[in-house]
Coordinates of C-alpha atoms in Angstrom, one line a residue:
Chain A
M274 CA 37.8 8.6 45.2
V275 CA 38.1 5.0 46.4
T276 CA 35.4 5.7 48.9
A277 CA 33.2 7.2 46.2
L278 CA 33.6 4.2 44.0
A279 CA 33.0 1.7 46.9
N280 CA 29.9 3.8 47.7
D281 CA 28.7 3.5 44.1
N282 CA 29.1 -0.2 44.1
D283 CA 27.1 -0.4 47.3
L284 CA 24.4 1.8 45.8
R285 CA 24.4 -0.2 42.6
Q286 CA 24.0 -3.5 44.4
R287 CA 21.1 -2.2 46.5
A288 CA 19.4 -0.7 43.5
W289 CA 19.9 -4.0 41.6
D290 CA 18.3 -5.9 44.4
A291 CA 15.3 -3.6 44.6
A292 CA 14.8 -3.6 40.8
A293 CA 15.3 -7.4 40.6
Q294 CA 12.2 -7.9 42.8
V295 CA 9.8 -6.5 40.2
V296 CA 7.7 -9.2 38.7
D297 CA 6.3 -9.6 35.1
P298 CA 2.6 -8.4 35.5
E299 CA 1.4 -11.1 33.2
I300 CA 3.4 -13.9 34.8
P301 CA 3.7 -12.8 38.4
V302 CA 5.9 -15.8 39.5
L303 CA 8.8 -14.5 37.4
T304 CA 10.8 -11.5 38.3
I305 CA 12.5 -9.4 35.7
A306 CA 15.8 -10.9 36.8
D307 CA 14.5 -14.4 36.2
L308 CA 13.3 -13.4 32.7
G309 CA 16.6 -11.7 31.8
V310 CA 14.8 -8.4 31.2
L311 CA 16.9 -6.6 33.7
R312 CA 20.1 -5.8 31.9
D313 CA 22.1 -3.3 33.9
V314 CA 22.0 -0.8 36.8
Q315 CA 24.3 2.2 36.8
V316 CA 25.0 5.0 39.2
H317 CA 25.5 8.5 37.8
D318 CA 26.2 11.1 40.5
G319 CA 24.1 9.1 43.0
R320 CA 21.2 8.8 40.6
I321 CA 20.2 5.3 39.5
E322 CA 19.7 4.4 35.8
V323 CA 18.3 0.9 35.1
A324 CA 18.5 -0.6 31.7
I325 CA 15.9 -3.2 30.6
T326 CA 15.3 -5.0 27.3
P327 CA 11.9 -5.8 25.8
T328 CA 11.0 -9.5 25.5
Y329 CA 8.6 -9.0 22.5
S330 CA 8.2 -6.0 20.3
G331 CA 4.6 -5.4 21.3
C332 CA 4.8 -6.7 24.8
P333 CA 2.3 -4.4 26.7
A334 CA 3.8 -5.3 30.0
M335 CA 7.0 -3.2 29.3
N336 CA 5.3 0.1 30.2
M337 CA 4.1 -1.5 33.5
I338 CA 7.4 -3.0 34.3
T339 CA 9.1 0.4 33.8
L340 CA 6.7 2.0 36.2
E341 CA 7.1 -0.8 38.7
I342 CA 10.9 -0.4 38.7
E343 CA 10.6 3.3 39.3
L344 CA 8.3 2.7 42.3
A345 CA 10.5 -0.1 43.6
L346 CA 13.5 2.1 43.6
E347 CA 11.8 5.0 45.1
R348 CA 10.5 2.7 47.9
A349 CA 14.1 1.7 48.4
G350 CA 15.1 5.3 48.9
F351 CA 16.4 6.3 45.4
A352 CA 15.1 9.6 44.2
R353 CA 14.0 10.0 40.6
P354 CA 15.5 6.8 39.1
T355 CA 15.3 6.5 35.3
V356 CA 14.7 3.4 33.2
R357 CA 16.2 3.0 29.8
T358 CA 15.3 0.5 27.1
I359 CA 18.1 -1.2 25.2
L360 CA 17.4 -3.2 22.1
S361 CA 20.7 -4.8 21.3
P362 CA 21.4 -7.6 21.6
A363 CA 17.9 -8.7 21.3
W364 CA 16.3 -10.6 24.2
T365 CA 16.0 -14.3 23.7
T366 CA 14.3 -16.9 25.9
D367 CA 17.9 -18.4 26.4
W368 CA 18.4 -15.6 29.0
M369 CA 15.7 -17.0 31.3
S370 CA 17.3 -18.4 34.4
E371 CA 17.1 -22.1 35.4
G372 CA 15.3 -20.9 38.5
G373 CA 12.9 -19.0 36.3
R374 CA 12.2 -22.0 34.2
N375 CA 11.4 -24.1 37.3
K376 CA 9.1 -21.5 38.7
L377 CA 7.3 -21.3 35.3
R378 CA 6.8 -25.1 35.3
E379 CA 5.5 -25.1 38.9
Y380 CA 3.1 -22.3 37.9
G381 CA 1.7 -24.6 35.2
I382 CA 3.4 -23.0 32.2
A383 CA 5.8 -25.1 30.1
P384 CA 9.1 -23.2 30.0
P385 CA 10.7 -22.4 26.6
Q386 CA 13.1 -25.0 25.1
A387 CA 16.7 -24.4 26.0
S388 CA 18.0 -23.2 22.7
S389 CA 16.0 -20.8 20.6
S390 CA 17.2 -22.0 17.3
R391 CA 15.2 -21.4 14.1
R392 CA 14.3 -25.1 14.2
A393 CA 12.3 -24.4 17.3
L394 CA 10.8 -21.4 15.6
F395 CA 9.6 -23.6 12.9
G396 CA 7.8 -26.0 15.0
E397 CA 10.1 -28.9 15.5
Q398 CA 9.7 -29.0 19.2
Q399 CA 8.8 -31.5 21.9
V400 CA 7.1 -29.8 24.9
A401 CA 6.6 -31.6 28.2
C402 CA 3.3 -31.1 30.0
P403 CA 3.9 -29.0 33.1
Q404 CA 1.2 -31.0 35.0
C405 CA 2.2 -34.6 34.4
G406 CA 5.5 -34.4 32.5
S407 CA 4.3 -36.4 29.5
T408 CA 5.8 -35.5 26.2
N409 CA 2.7 -36.7 24.4
T410 CA 1.4 -33.2 23.7
E411 CA 0.0 -31.2 20.8
V412 CA -0.2 -27.6 19.9
L413 CA -3.7 -26.1 19.9
S414 CA -2.8 -22.6 18.8
E415 CA 0.5 -20.8 18.1
F416 CA -0.9 -17.7 19.6
G417 CA -2.1 -17.9 23.3
S418 CA -3.3 -15.5 26.0
T419 CA -0.2 -13.2 25.8
S420 CA 2.3 -12.5 23.0
C421 CA 4.9 -14.8 24.8
K422 CA 2.7 -17.9 25.0
A423 CA 1.2 -20.6 22.8
L424 CA -1.7 -22.9 23.8
W425 CA -1.0 -26.6 24.0
R426 CA -2.7 -29.7 25.3
C427 CA -1.4 -32.8 27.0
K428 CA -2.8 -36.0 25.3
S429 CA -1.9 -38.1 28.4
C430 CA -3.6 -36.1 31.1
R431 CA -5.9 -34.2 28.8
E432 CA -5.0 -30.9 30.5
P433 CA -4.6 -27.8 28.3
F434 CA -1.6 -25.6 29.2
D435 CA 0.3 -22.6 28.2
Y436 CA 3.8 -22.9 26.6
F437 CA 6.2 -20.0 26.8
K438 CA 7.3 -19.6 23.2
C439 CA 10.9 -19.8 22.1
H440 CA 12.3 -16.6 20.9
Chain B
M213 CA -9.6 17.9 12.0
A214 CA -8.7 20.1 14.9
T215 CA -5.0 19.5 14.9
A216 CA -2.7 20.5 12.1
S217 CA -0.4 17.7 10.7
I218 CA 3.3 17.8 11.6
K219 CA 6.1 18.5 9.3
V220 CA 8.7 15.8 8.8
S221 CA 12.3 16.3 7.7
E222 CA 12.5 13.3 5.4
T223 CA 16.3 12.7 5.3
P224 CA 17.0 9.4 3.7
L225 CA 17.4 7.5 7.0
V226 CA 14.2 9.1 8.5
L227 CA 12.2 8.3 5.3
Y228 CA 13.5 4.7 5.2
T229 CA 12.6 4.1 8.8
L230 CA 9.2 5.7 8.5
R231 CA 8.4 3.6 5.5
R232 CA 9.0 0.4 7.6
A233 CA 7.3 1.8 10.6
D234 CA 4.2 2.7 8.5
D235 CA 4.2 -0.8 7.0
A236 CA 4.0 -2.3 10.5
L237 CA 1.5 0.2 11.9
I238 CA -1.0 0.0 8.9
L239 CA -1.0 -3.8 8.7
G240 CA -1.1 -4.0 12.5
H241 CA -4.2 -1.7 12.4
R242 CA -5.9 -3.8 9.7
L243 CA -5.3 -7.0 11.8
S244 CA -6.8 -5.2 14.9
E245 CA -10.0 -4.7 12.9
W246 CA -10.5 -8.4 13.1
C247 CA -10.6 -8.4 16.9
G248 CA -13.9 -10.0 18.0
H249 CA -14.7 -10.9 14.4
A250 CA -12.4 -13.8 13.5
P251 CA -14.0 -17.1 12.5
M252 CA -12.9 -18.7 15.8
L253 CA -11.5 -17.9 19.2
E254 CA -8.0 -19.2 18.5
E255 CA -7.8 -17.1 15.2
D256 CA -9.1 -14.1 17.0
M257 CA -6.1 -14.4 19.4
A258 CA -3.7 -15.1 16.5
L259 CA -4.8 -12.1 14.5
A260 CA -4.6 -9.8 17.5
N261 CA -1.2 -11.2 18.5
M262 CA 0.2 -10.6 15.1
G263 CA -1.2 -7.1 15.1
L264 CA 0.4 -6.5 18.5
D265 CA 3.8 -7.7 17.2
L266 CA 3.5 -5.3 14.3
L267 CA 2.4 -2.5 16.6
G268 CA 5.5 -3.1 18.8
Q269 CA 7.7 -3.0 15.7
A270 CA 6.1 0.3 14.5
R271 CA 6.7 1.9 17.9
E272 CA 10.4 1.0 17.9
L273 CA 10.9 2.2 14.3
Y274 CA 9.0 5.4 14.9
S275 CA 10.9 6.1 18.0
Y276 CA 14.1 5.6 16.1
A277 CA 12.9 7.8 13.2
A278 CA 12.2 10.5 15.8
K279 CA 15.6 10.2 17.3
V280 CA 17.3 10.5 13.9
E281 CA 15.1 13.3 12.8
A282 CA 15.7 15.2 16.1
K283 CA 13.0 17.8 15.5
G284 CA 10.9 17.1 18.6
N285 CA 8.5 14.5 16.9
D286 CA 7.8 11.2 18.6
E287 CA 6.1 7.9 17.9
D288 CA 2.7 9.3 18.7
K289 CA 3.0 12.3 16.5
F290 CA 4.2 10.2 13.6
A291 CA 1.2 7.9 13.9
Y292 CA -1.5 10.4 14.7
L293 CA -0.5 13.6 13.1
R294 CA 0.5 12.9 9.6
D295 CA -1.9 13.2 6.8
V296 CA -2.6 10.4 4.2
R297 CA -0.1 11.8 1.8
Q298 CA 2.7 11.7 4.4
Y299 CA 2.2 8.0 5.0
R300 CA 4.8 5.8 3.2
N301 CA 3.5 2.2 3.7
L302 CA 3.2 -0.4 0.9
L303 CA -0.2 -0.3 -0.9
L304 CA -0.6 -4.0 -0.2
L305 CA -0.9 -3.4 3.5
E306 CA -3.6 -0.8 3.5
Q307 CA -5.9 -3.0 1.4
P308 CA -9.1 -3.7 3.3
N309 CA -9.5 -7.0 5.2
G310 CA -12.2 -8.4 2.8
D311 CA -13.0 -12.0 3.8
F312 CA -10.7 -14.1 5.9
A313 CA -9.0 -15.6 2.8
R314 CA -8.0 -12.1 1.7
T315 CA -6.6 -11.2 5.0
M316 CA -4.5 -14.3 5.0
V317 CA -3.2 -13.8 1.5
R318 CA -2.2 -10.2 2.3
Q319 CA -0.5 -11.4 5.5
F320 CA 1.2 -14.3 3.6
F321 CA 2.6 -12.1 0.8
Y322 CA 4.0 -9.6 3.3
S323 CA 5.1 -12.0 6.0
V324 CA 7.2 -14.1 3.7
F325 CA 8.9 -10.9 2.5
A326 CA 9.2 -9.4 6.1
D327 CA 10.9 -12.6 7.3
L328 CA 13.6 -12.5 4.6
Y329 CA 13.9 -8.7 5.0
W330 CA 14.4 -8.6 8.7
R331 CA 16.9 -11.5 8.6
A332 CA 18.9 -9.5 6.0
M333 CA 18.6 -6.4 8.1
M334 CA 20.2 -8.1 11.1
K335 CA 23.5 -7.4 9.2
S336 CA 22.8 -3.7 8.8
D337 CA 25.6 -1.4 9.8
D338 CA 23.0 0.6 11.7
P339 CA 23.0 -0.9 15.2
T340 CA 19.4 0.1 16.1
L341 CA 17.9 -1.1 12.8
A342 CA 19.9 -4.4 13.3
A343 CA 18.5 -4.7 16.8
I344 CA 14.9 -4.1 15.7
A345 CA 15.5 -6.7 12.9
A346 CA 16.8 -9.4 15.3
K347 CA 13.5 -9.1 17.2
S348 CA 11.2 -8.7 14.3
E349 CA 12.5 -11.7 12.3
K350 CA 11.6 -14.1 15.0
E351 CA 8.1 -12.6 15.1
S352 CA 7.9 -12.8 11.3
A353 CA 8.8 -16.5 11.3
Y354 CA 5.7 -17.2 13.5
H355 CA 3.5 -15.1 11.1
V356 CA 4.8 -16.9 8.0
R357 CA 4.1 -20.3 9.5
H358 CA 0.6 -19.3 10.6
C359 CA -0.6 -17.9 7.4
S360 CA 1.1 -20.5 5.2
E361 CA -0.8 -23.2 7.0
W362 CA -4.0 -21.2 6.4
I363 CA -3.3 -20.8 2.6
V364 CA -2.9 -24.5 2.3
R365 CA -6.0 -25.3 4.4
L366 CA -8.2 -22.8 2.5
G367 CA -6.7 -23.6 -1.0
D368 CA -6.9 -27.4 -0.5
G369 CA -10.2 -27.1 1.3
T370 CA -13.7 -26.7 0.0
E371 CA -14.7 -25.4 -3.4
E372 CA -15.7 -22.2 -1.8
S373 CA -12.6 -21.7 0.3
H374 CA -10.5 -22.4 -2.8
R375 CA -12.3 -19.9 -4.9
R376 CA -12.1 -17.2 -2.3
V377 CA -8.3 -17.6 -1.6
Q378 CA -7.6 -17.8 -5.4
T379 CA -9.6 -14.6 -6.0
A380 CA -7.6 -12.9 -3.2
I381 CA -4.3 -14.0 -4.7
D382 CA -5.4 -12.7 -8.1
D383 CA -6.6 -9.3 -6.7
L384 CA -3.6 -8.6 -4.4
W385 CA -0.8 -9.9 -6.7
A386 CA -0.3 -6.5 -8.4
F387 CA 0.7 -5.0 -5.1
T388 CA 3.5 -7.3 -4.4
G389 CA 6.1 -5.7 -6.7
E390 CA 6.3 -2.6 -4.6
M391 CA 8.0 -4.6 -1.8
F392 CA 11.1 -5.0 -4.0
A393 CA 11.3 -1.5 -5.4
V394 CA 14.1 0.9 -4.6
D395 CA 14.3 4.6 -5.2
D396 CA 17.3 7.0 -5.1
S397 CA 17.1 7.8 -1.5
E398 CA 17.2 4.0 -0.6
R399 CA 19.9 3.3 -3.1
G400 CA 22.3 5.5 -1.1
L401 CA 21.5 3.6 2.2
I402 CA 22.0 0.3 0.5
D403 CA 25.5 1.5 -0.8
A404 CA 26.3 2.6 2.8
G405 CA 25.5 -0.8 4.2
I406 CA 22.5 0.5 6.3
A407 CA 19.7 -0.9 4.1
T408 CA 19.4 -4.3 2.4
D409 CA 18.7 -4.4 -1.4
P410 CA 15.2 -5.9 -1.5
A411 CA 15.8 -7.1 -5.1
G412 CA 18.1 -9.7 -3.6
L413 CA 15.2 -11.2 -1.7
R414 CA 12.9 -11.6 -4.6
T415 CA 14.0 -15.1 -5.8
Q416 CA 13.7 -16.6 -2.4
W417 CA 10.3 -14.8 -1.8
L418 CA 8.9 -16.2 -5.0
K419 CA 10.2 -19.7 -4.2
T420 CA 8.6 -19.8 -0.8
V421 CA 5.3 -18.2 -2.0
S422 CA 5.2 -20.7 -5.0
D423 CA 5.9 -23.7 -2.8
V424 CA 3.0 -22.9 -0.5
V425 CA 0.7 -21.9 -3.4
D426 CA 1.4 -25.2 -5.2
E427 CA 0.8 -27.3 -2.0
A428 CA -2.5 -25.4 -1.6
T429 CA -3.5 -26.4 -5.2
L430 CA -3.6 -22.7 -6.1
A431 CA -1.9 -20.7 -8.8
L432 CA -0.1 -17.4 -9.1
P433 CA -1.2 -15.0 -11.8
K434 CA 0.7 -14.8 -15.0
N435 CA 0.2 -11.0 -15.2
D436 CA 3.3 -9.2 -13.9
W437 CA 2.1 -5.6 -14.1
M438 CA 2.7 -4.1 -10.7
Q439 CA 1.1 -1.1 -9.0
Q440 CA 3.2 1.2 -6.9
G441 CA 2.8 4.5 -5.1
G442 CA 2.6 3.9 -1.3
R443 CA 6.3 4.7 -0.7
S444 CA 5.9 8.1 -2.2
G445 CA 2.6 8.9 -0.5
H446 CA 0.2 8.0 -3.4
H447 CA -2.3 5.8 -1.8
S448 CA -5.4 3.9 -2.6
E449 CA -8.7 5.3 -1.4
H450 CA -8.7 2.9 1.5
L451 CA -5.9 4.5 3.6
G452 CA -7.7 7.8 4.3
H453 CA -10.6 5.9 5.8
L454 CA -8.3 3.8 7.9
L455 CA -6.4 6.9 9.2
S456 CA -9.7 8.7 10.0
E457 CA -10.4 6.0 12.5
L458 CA -6.8 5.5 13.7
Q459 CA -6.4 9.3 14.3
S460 CA -9.9 10.4 15.3
L461 CA -9.2 10.7 19.0
Q462 CA -6.0 12.7 18.7
R463 CA -7.4 14.9 16.0
T464 CA -10.5 15.6 18.0
F465 CA -8.9 15.9 21.4
P466 CA -5.3 17.1 20.7
G467 CA -2.8 15.7 23.2
A468 CA -5.3 13.5 25.0
T469 CA -3.6 10.9 27.2
W470 CA -4.9 8.1 29.4

């Protein structure tokens, strides 16, 4: 019994490591672990079940992410893994890791503000330009190239940039 | 129509969930009709994004209705294989896009309601509906902000934009009462703590709508006669045409996937 449990823990860790490598197809610098989309990995009779949570209701990347997780686990030697979606508690940008926020910034996307309060939802926000760091920025459009991003412009360096919206 | 419509066991919770799913799907489809036709690129993206949010909400709600019903239906069957009389959405949401002002007024009336509704539903005793609500209320907040800005810009804009947005308000006003209506099947869910009573949202809805309309130098109609029917499947002539487009592929090539 003890051996079986230890074995399960080992399997679980290996499965987690494999699943955690999957990247968001729309923001390929972020893994699903960075995003906080990867919620849980469980072992049932040697079979792996991964739980993920959707970022935005209509995020078209979720189907792709599910497929990528299954492929990653099969490549790591796990037969017929399953991926389950959990809705509660609802994902928020607060779950994005600090490493994830830094990777976003380096990629040229301004990371979401730390706390997704309703104040941020209602536009009282100061977003730093990911290129030059200036906070002299303005919003061009609340809705950007994907459902998770808005379009902003830096008034100091004049570069337009994507901002990962607070949710 | 090559494929027969499905049968749905409309227990109160299934019916309740389908009504909200149909709201999201039908309005989301209307917004998708703007894709490539909006007045400017940013607005094209905004309308498509809002449509995508609604489509996502619809999928989660349909999936939950299917799980509760447990009769082998799924999100696709609900969307593609129900006839017009089986649809339960608000009449407001199936109204044609018309001009840009009309689309914004329809979105504005509904989004202000949806934002209050989903926030109230976060306290539902049904954990799945509460979880869907927690996601949807954030999305609704963006929609409210977006269309409120447009109502002000159009109302306090040119003579023509003012006239168009006022006409849209006058024409769509009679469809807003249905958002607050409750029938016996919903009354039971409200008493059980699963649904929220929409009557309790009306004062705040009217205040938010009035504030924006005032700022936009527009006026709400004095006429309070309200048209209902969508919740029980009595639709305007527009929904059948919408569904014929939405469902044409699945009705013509049953079970087609890609």
